[in-house]
Structures are given as C-alpha cells and as structure tokens.
Amino acid sequence: MSDDLQRHYRDILLGLGEDPEREGLRDTPLRAAKAMRYLCHGYEQSLEEIINGALFASDNDEMVTVKDIELYSLCEHHLLPFIGKAHVAYIPTGKVLGLSKVARIVDMFARRLQIQETLTRQIAEAVQRVTDAAGVAVVIEAQHMCMMMRGVEKQNSVMNTSVMLGAFRESQNTRHEFLKLIKRSN
C-alpha cells in the first residue's frame, strides 16, 4: 500500500480541521487508502484477464441478455459513489461469453473513476470486442450521491444511459425487444 495515499488522507483530515490522532480517526487514513484502492481496483484489471478464455462456440444467434447487474462506481467529478444496475445484451455470431464474464466486465470498468455515460460505452465496446457480436446493447440506471448528498439534493433522481451497437442500433425491432426484456414489471 502506498504511503502517499495514506498521507494524503491524513492531510485531508487536517484540512477539515480534524485531529487525525484522536481515537476515532487514528487509523482512518490507512483504512481510507485501502478502501480507495479497493474501490478503484478496475485499473489493475484487463479485459483479457477478465475473459480468461471463457468464450465458447455456439450456434445460437438469438439475443443473450443479462439484466440487473449491480454496480458501484465513483464519480470522477466529486469522488462520490454512484450505485445502480447494468443491463447488457448481445447477439452472438458463433461464440458466447461465459455468464459471469459479463458481470466482471461491468465491475472492471465501474471500479474506476468514472462518469456513467463513459461507463456505458466502455462496457458495450468491450463486449463487442471480445464476442464480435452482431450487436451489443447496454443500459445503466444509477443514483448519484453527488446529486443526492450535495448540490441540488434530489433523493429520487435516477440517471439512465444507453449505448446501442450494431443490430441494436440498426434495427428498431431488436432494440425494442431488448428494452422490453429489461423493463421493470411493477
């Protein structure tokens, strides 16, 4: 663990007017540095490492959808969390991706300082790159602490982003099928 990160958290406490030596804060710089390293461990991962050969031959050419993949990320503007769900679909062309790998791709990009718009595109492009799918669709719905805890303080706001590639972009029917599959049933 880098002593620099720990030292910076100590400086933040001092900058806030706190005493980093008081009982409740004595180990906070170390804990905060460890937490930040964990929350940003996506920087230490690569797509190749995540996939690890989990592409399988398949004659399936119908939509594969994984919905409600929970995600936790940090807004690059305020370093505050945003929390939500990703819905990912692709249309295979000869190979399918191991199911857990879709969630791992989401996590790898979410565990970096991020904005939701970029996160959505990174996931879609990564799935496209590894599967060579006929199309990829990603929708993310998330709540942002930077909007809830500060600024306008809107507690019930949800941001939705989508990226449609290939068949999902070209075919309104394909796009509608995906959106219908991920729609909430209330």
Short mmCIF file of N, CA and C in Angstrom, two decimals:
data_model
loop_
_atom_site.label_atom_id
_atom_site.label_comp_id
_atom_site.label_asym_id
_atom_site.label_seq_id
_atom_site.Cartn_x
_atom_site.Cartn_y
_atom_site.Cartn_z
N MET A 1 0.86 -1.19 0.00
CA MET A 1 0.00 0.00 0.00
C MET A 1 0.89 1.23 0.00
N SER A 2 0.56 2.15 -0.85
CA SER A 2 1.35 3.37 -0.97
C SER A 2 1.16 4.25 0.26
N ASP A 3 2.27 4.63 0.86
CA ASP A 3 2.22 5.56 2.00
C ASP A 3 1.71 6.92 1.56
N ASP A 4 1.91 7.27 0.28
CA ASP A 4 1.45 8.56 -0.23
C ASP A 4 -0.05 8.73 -0.09
N LEU A 5 -0.80 7.73 -0.48
CA LEU A 5 -2.26 7.81 -0.40
C LEU A 5 -2.71 7.97 1.05
N GLN A 6 -2.12 7.21 1.92
CA GLN A 6 -2.43 7.32 3.35
C GLN A 6 -2.10 8.71 3.87
N ARG A 7 -0.96 9.24 3.47
CA ARG A 7 -0.54 10.58 3.90
C ARG A 7 -1.52 11.65 3.38
N HIS A 8 -2.00 11.47 2.15
CA HIS A 8 -2.96 12.43 1.58
C HIS A 8 -4.28 12.41 2.37
N TYR A 9 -4.72 11.24 2.77
CA TYR A 9 -5.95 11.19 3.58
C TYR A 9 -5.74 11.86 4.94
N ARG A 10 -4.56 11.72 5.49
CA ARG A 10 -4.26 12.41 6.75
C ARG A 10 -4.32 13.93 6.54
N ASP A 11 -3.77 14.39 5.41
CA ASP A 11 -3.81 15.82 5.09
C ASP A 11 -5.25 16.31 4.90
N ILE A 12 -6.08 15.49 4.30
CA ILE A 12 -7.50 15.87 4.14
C ILE A 12 -8.14 16.06 5.50
N LEU A 13 -7.89 15.14 6.42
CA LEU A 13 -8.45 15.28 7.78
C LEU A 13 -7.97 16.58 8.43
N LEU A 14 -6.69 16.86 8.28
CA LEU A 14 -6.15 18.11 8.84
C LEU A 14 -6.81 19.31 8.17
N GLY A 15 -6.99 19.25 6.85
CA GLY A 15 -7.62 20.34 6.11
C GLY A 15 -9.06 20.58 6.53
N LEU A 16 -9.71 19.55 7.01
CA LEU A 16 -11.09 19.68 7.51
C LEU A 16 -11.15 20.20 8.94
N GLY A 17 -9.97 20.37 9.54
CA GLY A 17 -9.93 20.86 10.91
C GLY A 17 -10.01 19.74 11.94
N GLU A 18 -9.82 18.51 11.50
CA GLU A 18 -9.88 17.36 12.40
C GLU A 18 -8.50 17.05 12.96
N ASP A 19 -8.50 16.27 14.01
CA ASP A 19 -7.27 15.79 14.62
C ASP A 19 -7.09 14.33 14.22
N PRO A 20 -6.20 14.03 13.28
CA PRO A 20 -6.04 12.65 12.83
C PRO A 20 -5.46 11.72 13.90
N GLU A 21 -5.07 12.28 15.03
CA GLU A 21 -4.53 11.45 16.12
C GLU A 21 -5.58 11.08 17.16
N ARG A 22 -6.79 11.66 17.03
CA ARG A 22 -7.81 11.29 18.02
C ARG A 22 -8.24 9.84 17.79
N GLU A 23 -8.75 9.22 18.82
CA GLU A 23 -9.02 7.79 18.81
C GLU A 23 -9.82 7.32 17.58
N GLY A 24 -10.90 7.96 17.26
CA GLY A 24 -11.74 7.52 16.16
C GLY A 24 -11.13 7.69 14.78
N LEU A 25 -10.13 8.56 14.66
CA LEU A 25 -9.53 8.84 13.35
C LEU A 25 -8.11 8.29 13.20
N ARG A 26 -7.55 7.75 14.26
CA ARG A 26 -6.14 7.34 14.26
C ARG A 26 -5.80 6.43 13.07
N ASP A 27 -6.64 5.47 12.77
CA ASP A 27 -6.37 4.53 11.67
C ASP A 27 -7.14 4.85 10.39
N THR A 28 -7.86 5.97 10.41
CA THR A 28 -8.69 6.32 9.24
C THR A 28 -7.88 6.53 7.97
N PRO A 29 -6.75 7.22 7.98
CA PRO A 29 -6.00 7.36 6.72
C PRO A 29 -5.63 6.01 6.09
N LEU A 30 -5.24 5.05 6.90
CA LEU A 30 -4.90 3.73 6.39
C LEU A 30 -6.15 3.03 5.84
N ARG A 31 -7.23 3.06 6.62
CA ARG A 31 -8.48 2.42 6.17
C ARG A 31 -9.01 3.08 4.89
N ALA A 32 -8.96 4.40 4.83
CA ALA A 32 -9.46 5.12 3.65
C ALA A 32 -8.61 4.81 2.43
N ALA A 33 -7.31 4.73 2.60
CA ALA A 33 -6.41 4.40 1.48
C ALA A 33 -6.71 2.98 0.98
N LYS A 34 -6.90 2.04 1.89
CA LYS A 34 -7.24 0.66 1.49
C LYS A 34 -8.59 0.63 0.77
N ALA A 35 -9.55 1.37 1.28
CA ALA A 35 -10.89 1.40 0.66
C ALA A 35 -10.81 1.99 -0.74
N MET A 36 -10.08 3.07 -0.91
CA MET A 36 -9.97 3.70 -2.23
C MET A 36 -9.28 2.76 -3.22
N ARG A 37 -8.25 2.09 -2.78
CA ARG A 37 -7.57 1.12 -3.65
C ARG A 37 -8.55 0.03 -4.10
N TYR A 38 -9.38 -0.45 -3.16
CA TYR A 38 -10.37 -1.48 -3.49
C TYR A 38 -11.43 -0.93 -4.44
N LEU A 39 -11.93 0.26 -4.15
CA LEU A 39 -12.98 0.85 -4.98
C LEU A 39 -12.51 1.16 -6.40
N CYS A 40 -11.21 1.29 -6.57
CA CYS A 40 -10.64 1.61 -7.88
C CYS A 40 -9.79 0.47 -8.44
N HIS A 41 -10.03 -0.76 -8.01
CA HIS A 41 -9.17 -1.86 -8.46
C HIS A 41 -9.38 -2.23 -9.93
N GLY A 42 -10.35 -1.63 -10.59
CA GLY A 42 -10.53 -1.87 -12.03
C GLY A 42 -9.34 -1.42 -12.86
N TYR A 43 -8.56 -0.48 -12.33
CA TYR A 43 -7.36 -0.03 -13.04
C TYR A 43 -6.32 -1.15 -13.14
N GLU A 44 -6.37 -2.09 -12.23
CA GLU A 44 -5.39 -3.18 -12.17
C GLU A 44 -5.82 -4.39 -12.99
N GLN A 45 -6.98 -4.30 -13.67
CA GLN A 45 -7.50 -5.43 -14.44
C GLN A 45 -7.48 -5.11 -15.93
N SER A 46 -7.42 -6.17 -16.71
CA SER A 46 -7.51 -6.02 -18.17
C SER A 46 -8.64 -6.90 -18.68
N LEU A 47 -9.14 -6.56 -19.84
CA LEU A 47 -10.21 -7.33 -20.45
C LEU A 47 -9.78 -8.78 -20.70
N GLU A 48 -8.56 -8.96 -21.16
CA GLU A 48 -8.04 -10.31 -21.43
C GLU A 48 -8.01 -11.14 -20.14
N GLU A 49 -7.58 -10.52 -19.06
CA GLU A 49 -7.52 -11.20 -17.77
C GLU A 49 -8.93 -11.57 -17.29
N ILE A 50 -9.87 -10.68 -17.48
CA ILE A 50 -11.25 -10.92 -17.05
C ILE A 50 -11.87 -12.07 -17.85
N ILE A 51 -11.71 -12.07 -19.15
CA ILE A 51 -12.32 -13.09 -20.02
C ILE A 51 -11.66 -14.44 -19.80
N ASN A 52 -10.36 -14.47 -19.70
CA ASN A 52 -9.61 -15.67 -19.38
C ASN A 52 -10.06 -16.88 -20.20
N GLY A 53 -10.28 -16.67 -21.49
CA GLY A 53 -10.63 -17.78 -22.38
C GLY A 53 -12.07 -18.26 -22.31
N ALA A 54 -12.92 -17.57 -21.58
CA ALA A 54 -14.31 -18.03 -21.39
C ALA A 54 -15.22 -17.59 -22.54
N LEU A 55 -14.81 -17.90 -23.77
CA LEU A 55 -15.62 -17.73 -24.97
C LEU A 55 -15.87 -19.12 -25.52
N PHE A 56 -17.13 -19.44 -25.78
CA PHE A 56 -17.49 -20.79 -26.16
C PHE A 56 -18.22 -20.81 -27.49
N ALA A 57 -17.86 -21.78 -28.33
CA ALA A 57 -18.52 -21.93 -29.63
C ALA A 57 -20.01 -22.20 -29.40
N SER A 58 -20.84 -21.55 -30.23
CA SER A 58 -22.29 -21.72 -30.11
C SER A 58 -22.94 -21.38 -31.43
N ASP A 59 -23.98 -22.15 -31.77
CA ASP A 59 -24.73 -21.80 -32.98
C ASP A 59 -25.92 -20.91 -32.65
N ASN A 60 -26.01 -20.45 -31.41
CA ASN A 60 -27.08 -19.54 -31.01
C ASN A 60 -26.87 -18.19 -31.69
N ASP A 61 -27.92 -17.68 -32.33
CA ASP A 61 -27.84 -16.35 -32.92
C ASP A 61 -28.98 -15.47 -32.42
N GLU A 62 -29.53 -15.85 -31.26
CA GLU A 62 -30.60 -15.09 -30.61
C GLU A 62 -30.00 -14.26 -29.48
N MET A 63 -30.70 -13.22 -29.11
CA MET A 63 -30.25 -12.28 -28.10
C MET A 63 -29.94 -12.96 -26.76
N VAL A 64 -28.81 -12.62 -26.20
CA VAL A 64 -28.43 -13.04 -24.85
C VAL A 64 -28.49 -11.79 -23.99
N THR A 65 -29.27 -11.84 -22.90
CA THR A 65 -29.45 -10.67 -22.04
C THR A 65 -29.12 -11.01 -20.60
N VAL A 66 -28.34 -10.15 -19.97
CA VAL A 66 -28.08 -10.26 -18.54
C VAL A 66 -28.54 -8.94 -17.94
N LYS A 67 -29.55 -9.00 -17.06
CA LYS A 67 -30.08 -7.75 -16.52
C LYS A 67 -29.85 -7.66 -15.02
N ASP A 68 -30.01 -6.46 -14.53
CA ASP A 68 -29.90 -6.19 -13.09
C ASP A 68 -28.54 -6.55 -12.49
N ILE A 69 -27.47 -6.25 -13.22
CA ILE A 69 -26.11 -6.44 -12.69
C ILE A 69 -25.81 -5.23 -11.82
N GLU A 70 -25.74 -5.43 -10.51
CA GLU A 70 -25.50 -4.27 -9.66
C GLU A 70 -24.10 -3.73 -9.89
N LEU A 71 -23.99 -2.42 -9.79
CA LEU A 71 -22.69 -1.78 -9.97
C LEU A 71 -22.51 -0.66 -8.97
N TYR A 72 -21.26 -0.45 -8.62
CA TYR A 72 -20.85 0.59 -7.69
C TYR A 72 -19.65 1.28 -8.32
N SER A 73 -19.73 2.59 -8.45
CA SER A 73 -18.63 3.32 -9.05
C SER A 73 -18.43 4.63 -8.30
N LEU A 74 -17.38 5.34 -8.66
CA LEU A 74 -17.11 6.65 -8.08
C LEU A 74 -17.11 7.69 -9.17
N CYS A 75 -17.90 8.73 -8.98
CA CYS A 75 -17.96 9.85 -9.92
C CYS A 75 -16.59 10.53 -9.95
N GLU A 76 -16.08 10.70 -11.14
CA GLU A 76 -14.76 11.31 -11.26
C GLU A 76 -14.75 12.80 -10.94
N HIS A 77 -15.93 13.41 -10.86
CA HIS A 77 -16.00 14.85 -10.57
C HIS A 77 -15.95 15.16 -9.08
N HIS A 78 -16.56 14.30 -8.25
CA HIS A 78 -16.62 14.59 -6.81
C HIS A 78 -16.09 13.46 -5.95
N LEU A 79 -15.69 12.34 -6.57
CA LEU A 79 -15.25 11.15 -5.85
C LEU A 79 -16.34 10.62 -4.92
N LEU A 80 -17.58 10.82 -5.31
CA LEU A 80 -18.71 10.27 -4.55
C LEU A 80 -19.29 9.10 -5.33
N PRO A 81 -19.89 8.14 -4.62
CA PRO A 81 -20.40 6.94 -5.29
C PRO A 81 -21.60 7.21 -6.19
N PHE A 82 -21.71 6.39 -7.21
CA PHE A 82 -22.99 6.21 -7.89
C PHE A 82 -23.24 4.70 -7.94
N ILE A 83 -24.49 4.36 -7.73
CA ILE A 83 -24.89 2.98 -7.49
C ILE A 83 -26.07 2.67 -8.39
N GLY A 84 -26.02 1.53 -9.04
CA GLY A 84 -27.15 1.20 -9.90
C GLY A 84 -27.08 -0.20 -10.46
N LYS A 85 -27.70 -0.35 -11.63
CA LYS A 85 -27.77 -1.64 -12.31
C LYS A 85 -27.46 -1.46 -13.78
N ALA A 86 -26.78 -2.46 -14.31
CA ALA A 86 -26.50 -2.50 -15.74
C ALA A 86 -27.29 -3.65 -16.34
N HIS A 87 -27.76 -3.41 -17.55
CA HIS A 87 -28.44 -4.44 -18.35
C HIS A 87 -27.64 -4.55 -19.64
N VAL A 88 -27.20 -5.77 -19.96
CA VAL A 88 -26.31 -5.98 -21.09
C VAL A 88 -26.89 -7.07 -21.98
N ALA A 89 -26.90 -6.84 -23.28
CA ALA A 89 -27.35 -7.85 -24.24
C ALA A 89 -26.41 -7.87 -25.43
N TYR A 90 -26.32 -9.04 -26.05
CA TYR A 90 -25.57 -9.15 -27.30
C TYR A 90 -26.19 -10.25 -28.16
N ILE A 91 -25.93 -10.17 -29.44
CA ILE A 91 -26.41 -11.16 -30.39
C ILE A 91 -25.19 -11.92 -30.90
N PRO A 92 -25.04 -13.17 -30.46
CA PRO A 92 -23.84 -13.94 -30.80
C PRO A 92 -23.71 -14.23 -32.30
N THR A 93 -22.46 -14.38 -32.72
CA THR A 93 -22.14 -14.79 -34.09
C THR A 93 -21.10 -15.90 -34.03
N GLY A 94 -21.48 -17.01 -33.43
CA GLY A 94 -20.58 -18.16 -33.38
C GLY A 94 -19.94 -18.42 -32.04
N LYS A 95 -20.02 -17.47 -31.12
CA LYS A 95 -19.45 -17.72 -29.79
C LYS A 95 -20.21 -16.93 -28.75
N VAL A 96 -20.29 -17.52 -27.54
CA VAL A 96 -20.95 -16.87 -26.41
C VAL A 96 -19.94 -16.69 -25.30
N LEU A 97 -20.20 -15.71 -24.49
CA LEU A 97 -19.33 -15.33 -23.39
C LEU A 97 -19.82 -16.00 -22.11
N GLY A 98 -18.90 -16.52 -21.29
CA GLY A 98 -19.28 -17.08 -20.00
C GLY A 98 -20.10 -16.07 -19.22
N LEU A 99 -21.19 -16.52 -18.62
CA LEU A 99 -22.16 -15.62 -17.98
C LEU A 99 -21.52 -14.67 -16.97
N SER A 100 -20.69 -15.19 -16.10
CA SER A 100 -20.10 -14.32 -15.07
C SER A 100 -19.18 -13.26 -15.67
N LYS A 101 -18.70 -13.50 -16.87
CA LYS A 101 -17.77 -12.55 -17.50
C LYS A 101 -18.46 -11.24 -17.84
N VAL A 102 -19.76 -11.29 -18.13
CA VAL A 102 -20.50 -10.05 -18.40
C VAL A 102 -20.47 -9.17 -17.14
N ALA A 103 -20.77 -9.77 -16.00
CA ALA A 103 -20.75 -9.01 -14.74
C ALA A 103 -19.34 -8.53 -14.41
N ARG A 104 -18.34 -9.35 -14.70
CA ARG A 104 -16.96 -8.95 -14.42
C ARG A 104 -16.51 -7.77 -15.30
N ILE A 105 -16.99 -7.74 -16.54
CA ILE A 105 -16.68 -6.60 -17.41
C ILE A 105 -17.30 -5.34 -16.83
N VAL A 106 -18.56 -5.43 -16.39
CA VAL A 106 -19.22 -4.28 -15.75
C VAL A 106 -18.39 -3.80 -14.57
N ASP A 107 -18.00 -4.74 -13.70
CA ASP A 107 -17.24 -4.37 -12.50
C ASP A 107 -15.88 -3.76 -12.83
N MET A 108 -15.19 -4.31 -13.81
CA MET A 108 -13.86 -3.80 -14.14
C MET A 108 -13.91 -2.31 -14.49
N PHE A 109 -14.90 -1.93 -15.32
CA PHE A 109 -14.99 -0.51 -15.70
C PHE A 109 -15.63 0.33 -14.61
N ALA A 110 -16.56 -0.23 -13.84
CA ALA A 110 -17.20 0.52 -12.76
C ALA A 110 -16.20 0.84 -11.65
N ARG A 111 -15.23 -0.03 -11.45
CA ARG A 111 -14.25 0.17 -10.38
C ARG A 111 -13.09 1.05 -10.82
N ARG A 112 -13.45 2.13 -11.51
CA ARG A 112 -12.51 3.17 -11.92
C ARG A 112 -13.23 4.50 -11.71
N LEU A 113 -12.49 5.57 -11.57
CA LEU A 113 -13.13 6.89 -11.50
C LEU A 113 -13.81 7.09 -12.84
N GLN A 114 -15.07 7.54 -12.82
CA GLN A 114 -15.89 7.33 -13.99
C GLN A 114 -17.04 8.32 -14.08
N ILE A 115 -17.57 8.49 -15.27
CA ILE A 115 -18.90 9.07 -15.41
C ILE A 115 -19.76 8.00 -16.07
N GLN A 116 -21.03 8.04 -15.78
CA GLN A 116 -21.92 6.97 -16.22
C GLN A 116 -21.98 6.84 -17.73
N GLU A 117 -21.94 7.97 -18.43
CA GLU A 117 -22.00 7.93 -19.89
C GLU A 117 -20.82 7.15 -20.48
N THR A 118 -19.64 7.38 -19.95
CA THR A 118 -18.45 6.68 -20.43
C THR A 118 -18.48 5.22 -20.03
N LEU A 119 -18.90 4.94 -18.81
CA LEU A 119 -19.01 3.57 -18.32
C LEU A 119 -19.89 2.74 -19.25
N THR A 120 -21.02 3.28 -19.64
CA THR A 120 -21.95 2.56 -20.51
C THR A 120 -21.29 2.21 -21.84
N ARG A 121 -20.59 3.15 -22.42
CA ARG A 121 -19.91 2.92 -23.71
C ARG A 121 -18.77 1.92 -23.54
N GLN A 122 -17.99 2.02 -22.48
CA GLN A 122 -16.87 1.10 -22.28
C GLN A 122 -17.34 -0.35 -22.18
N ILE A 123 -18.43 -0.57 -21.47
CA ILE A 123 -18.97 -1.93 -21.33
C ILE A 123 -19.41 -2.45 -22.69
N ALA A 124 -20.17 -1.64 -23.43
CA ALA A 124 -20.67 -2.07 -24.74
C ALA A 124 -19.51 -2.39 -25.69
N GLU A 125 -18.53 -1.52 -25.75
CA GLU A 125 -17.41 -1.74 -26.67
C GLU A 125 -16.57 -2.96 -26.27
N ALA A 126 -16.45 -3.21 -24.96
CA ALA A 126 -15.69 -4.37 -24.51
C ALA A 126 -16.40 -5.67 -24.88
N VAL A 127 -17.71 -5.72 -24.66
CA VAL A 127 -18.47 -6.92 -25.03
C VAL A 127 -18.39 -7.13 -26.54
N GLN A 128 -18.51 -6.06 -27.30
CA GLN A 128 -18.40 -6.15 -28.77
C GLN A 128 -17.03 -6.68 -29.17
N ARG A 129 -15.99 -6.16 -28.55
CA ARG A 129 -14.63 -6.54 -28.91
C ARG A 129 -14.36 -8.03 -28.66
N VAL A 130 -14.82 -8.54 -27.51
CA VAL A 130 -14.49 -9.94 -27.18
C VAL A 130 -15.42 -10.95 -27.86
N THR A 131 -16.65 -10.57 -28.16
CA THR A 131 -17.60 -11.53 -28.75
C THR A 131 -17.73 -11.40 -30.25
N ASP A 132 -17.36 -10.27 -30.81
CA ASP A 132 -17.60 -9.98 -32.23
C ASP A 132 -19.08 -10.18 -32.55
N ALA A 133 -19.94 -9.74 -31.64
CA ALA A 133 -21.38 -9.91 -31.75
C ALA A 133 -21.96 -9.11 -32.90
N ALA A 134 -23.14 -9.53 -33.36
CA ALA A 134 -23.86 -8.78 -34.39
C ALA A 134 -24.38 -7.46 -33.83
N GLY A 135 -24.49 -7.39 -32.53
CA GLY A 135 -24.92 -6.16 -31.87
C GLY A 135 -24.77 -6.29 -30.37
N VAL A 136 -24.61 -5.15 -29.71
CA VAL A 136 -24.50 -5.09 -28.25
C VAL A 136 -25.34 -3.92 -27.76
N ALA A 137 -26.04 -4.15 -26.66
CA ALA A 137 -26.82 -3.08 -26.02
C ALA A 137 -26.49 -3.04 -24.54
N VAL A 138 -26.34 -1.83 -24.01
CA VAL A 138 -26.11 -1.65 -22.58
C VAL A 138 -26.97 -0.49 -22.11
N VAL A 139 -27.71 -0.72 -21.03
CA VAL A 139 -28.46 0.34 -20.35
C VAL A 139 -28.01 0.32 -18.90
N ILE A 140 -27.72 1.50 -18.38
CA ILE A 140 -27.39 1.63 -16.95
C ILE A 140 -28.35 2.61 -16.33
N GLU A 141 -28.89 2.23 -15.16
CA GLU A 141 -29.72 3.12 -14.34
C GLU A 141 -29.00 3.27 -13.02
N ALA A 142 -28.74 4.51 -12.61
CA ALA A 142 -27.98 4.69 -11.38
C ALA A 142 -28.40 5.96 -10.64
N GLN A 143 -28.19 5.89 -9.34
CA GLN A 143 -28.38 7.06 -8.48
C GLN A 143 -27.00 7.57 -8.09
N HIS A 144 -26.87 8.89 -8.12
CA HIS A 144 -25.57 9.53 -7.91
C HIS A 144 -25.57 10.31 -6.60
N MET A 145 -24.66 9.93 -5.72
CA MET A 145 -24.55 10.62 -4.43
C MET A 145 -24.17 12.08 -4.59
N CYS A 146 -23.47 12.41 -5.69
CA CYS A 146 -23.10 13.82 -5.90
C CYS A 146 -24.34 14.67 -6.16
N MET A 147 -25.42 14.05 -6.58
CA MET A 147 -26.67 14.77 -6.79
C MET A 147 -27.59 14.65 -5.57
N MET A 148 -27.41 13.59 -4.79
CA MET A 148 -28.28 13.34 -3.65
C MET A 148 -27.78 13.98 -2.35
N MET A 149 -26.47 13.97 -2.14
CA MET A 149 -25.90 14.42 -0.86
C MET A 149 -25.46 15.87 -0.87
N ARG A 150 -25.30 16.45 -2.05
CA ARG A 150 -24.79 17.82 -2.16
C ARG A 150 -25.53 18.50 -3.30
N GLY A 151 -25.19 19.70 -3.60
CA GLY A 151 -25.79 20.39 -4.74
C GLY A 151 -27.30 20.48 -4.63
N VAL A 152 -28.02 19.92 -5.61
CA VAL A 152 -29.48 20.05 -5.65
C VAL A 152 -30.19 19.12 -4.67
N GLU A 153 -29.49 18.13 -4.12
CA GLU A 153 -30.03 17.20 -3.12
C GLU A 153 -31.36 16.58 -3.54
N LYS A 154 -31.39 15.96 -4.70
CA LYS A 154 -32.58 15.29 -5.22
C LYS A 154 -32.47 13.80 -4.93
N GLN A 155 -33.23 13.32 -3.97
CA GLN A 155 -33.10 11.97 -3.45
C GLN A 155 -33.64 10.87 -4.36
N ASN A 156 -34.57 11.19 -5.22
CA ASN A 156 -35.22 10.16 -6.02
C ASN A 156 -34.84 10.18 -7.49
N SER A 157 -33.83 10.94 -7.82
CA SER A 157 -33.43 11.04 -9.23
C SER A 157 -32.63 9.80 -9.64
N VAL A 158 -32.88 9.35 -10.85
CA VAL A 158 -32.18 8.21 -11.42
C VAL A 158 -31.71 8.61 -12.80
N MET A 159 -30.45 8.35 -13.08
CA MET A 159 -29.91 8.65 -14.40
C MET A 159 -29.90 7.37 -15.22
N ASN A 160 -30.37 7.45 -16.47
CA ASN A 160 -30.36 6.33 -17.40
C ASN A 160 -29.46 6.68 -18.57
N THR A 161 -28.60 5.74 -18.94
CA THR A 161 -27.77 5.90 -20.12
C THR A 161 -27.86 4.63 -20.95
N SER A 162 -27.70 4.77 -22.24
CA SER A 162 -27.72 3.59 -23.10
C SER A 162 -26.72 3.74 -24.23
N VAL A 163 -26.21 2.60 -24.66
CA VAL A 163 -25.38 2.53 -25.85
C VAL A 163 -25.87 1.33 -26.64
N MET A 164 -26.16 1.56 -27.90
CA MET A 164 -26.62 0.51 -28.81
C MET A 164 -25.63 0.41 -29.96
N LEU A 165 -25.11 -0.79 -30.19
CA LEU A 165 -24.15 -1.03 -31.26
C LEU A 165 -24.71 -2.07 -32.23
N GLY A 166 -24.32 -1.98 -33.48
CA GLY A 166 -24.69 -2.98 -34.47
C GLY A 166 -26.19 -3.13 -34.63
N ALA A 167 -26.68 -4.37 -34.53
CA ALA A 167 -28.10 -4.67 -34.77
C ALA A 167 -29.02 -3.90 -33.84
N PHE A 168 -28.58 -3.58 -32.64
CA PHE A 168 -29.42 -2.83 -31.70
C PHE A 168 -29.59 -1.38 -32.15
N ARG A 169 -28.62 -0.88 -32.85
CA ARG A 169 -28.69 0.49 -33.37
C ARG A 169 -29.45 0.53 -34.70
N GLU A 170 -29.23 -0.50 -35.50
CA GLU A 170 -29.79 -0.53 -36.84
C GLU A 170 -31.24 -0.99 -36.90
N SER A 171 -31.65 -1.85 -35.97
CA SER A 171 -32.99 -2.43 -36.03
C SER A 171 -33.84 -1.97 -34.85
N GLN A 172 -34.88 -1.24 -35.15
CA GLN A 172 -35.79 -0.78 -34.11
C GLN A 172 -36.44 -1.96 -33.40
N ASN A 173 -36.74 -3.04 -34.12
CA ASN A 173 -37.37 -4.22 -33.51
C ASN A 173 -36.42 -4.88 -32.50
N THR A 174 -35.15 -5.00 -32.86
CA THR A 174 -34.17 -5.60 -31.96
C THR A 174 -34.01 -4.75 -30.70
N ARG A 175 -33.92 -3.45 -30.90
CA ARG A 175 -33.79 -2.52 -29.77
C ARG A 175 -35.02 -2.62 -28.86
N HIS A 176 -36.22 -2.65 -29.45
CA HIS A 176 -37.45 -2.73 -28.65
C HIS A 176 -37.54 -4.06 -27.89
N GLU A 177 -37.09 -5.14 -28.51
CA GLU A 177 -37.10 -6.44 -27.82
C GLU A 177 -36.23 -6.37 -26.56
N PHE A 178 -35.04 -5.80 -26.71
CA PHE A 178 -34.14 -5.66 -25.56
C PHE A 178 -34.78 -4.79 -24.48
N LEU A 179 -35.30 -3.65 -24.87
CA LEU A 179 -35.89 -2.73 -23.88
C LEU A 179 -37.10 -3.37 -23.19
N LYS A 180 -37.86 -4.17 -23.91
CA LYS A 180 -38.99 -4.88 -23.31
C LYS A 180 -38.50 -5.92 -22.29
N LEU A 181 -37.43 -6.62 -22.63
CA LEU A 181 -36.89 -7.63 -21.73
C LEU A 181 -36.37 -7.05 -20.41
N ILE A 182 -35.84 -5.84 -20.47
CA ILE A 182 -35.28 -5.26 -19.23
C ILE A 182 -36.27 -4.40 -18.47
N LYS A 183 -37.43 -4.15 -19.07
CA LYS A 183 -38.44 -3.29 -18.43
C LYS A 183 -38.87 -3.87 -17.09
N ARG A 184 -39.01 -3.02 -16.14
CA ARG A 184 -39.47 -3.41 -14.81
C ARG A 184 -40.93 -3.83 -14.85
N SER A 185 -41.26 -4.89 -14.17
CA SER A 185 -42.67 -5.26 -14.03
C SER A 185 -43.12 -4.81 -12.65
N ASN A 186 -44.02 -3.86 -12.61
CA ASN A 186 -44.48 -3.30 -11.34
C ASN A 186 -45.89 -3.74 -11.04
#
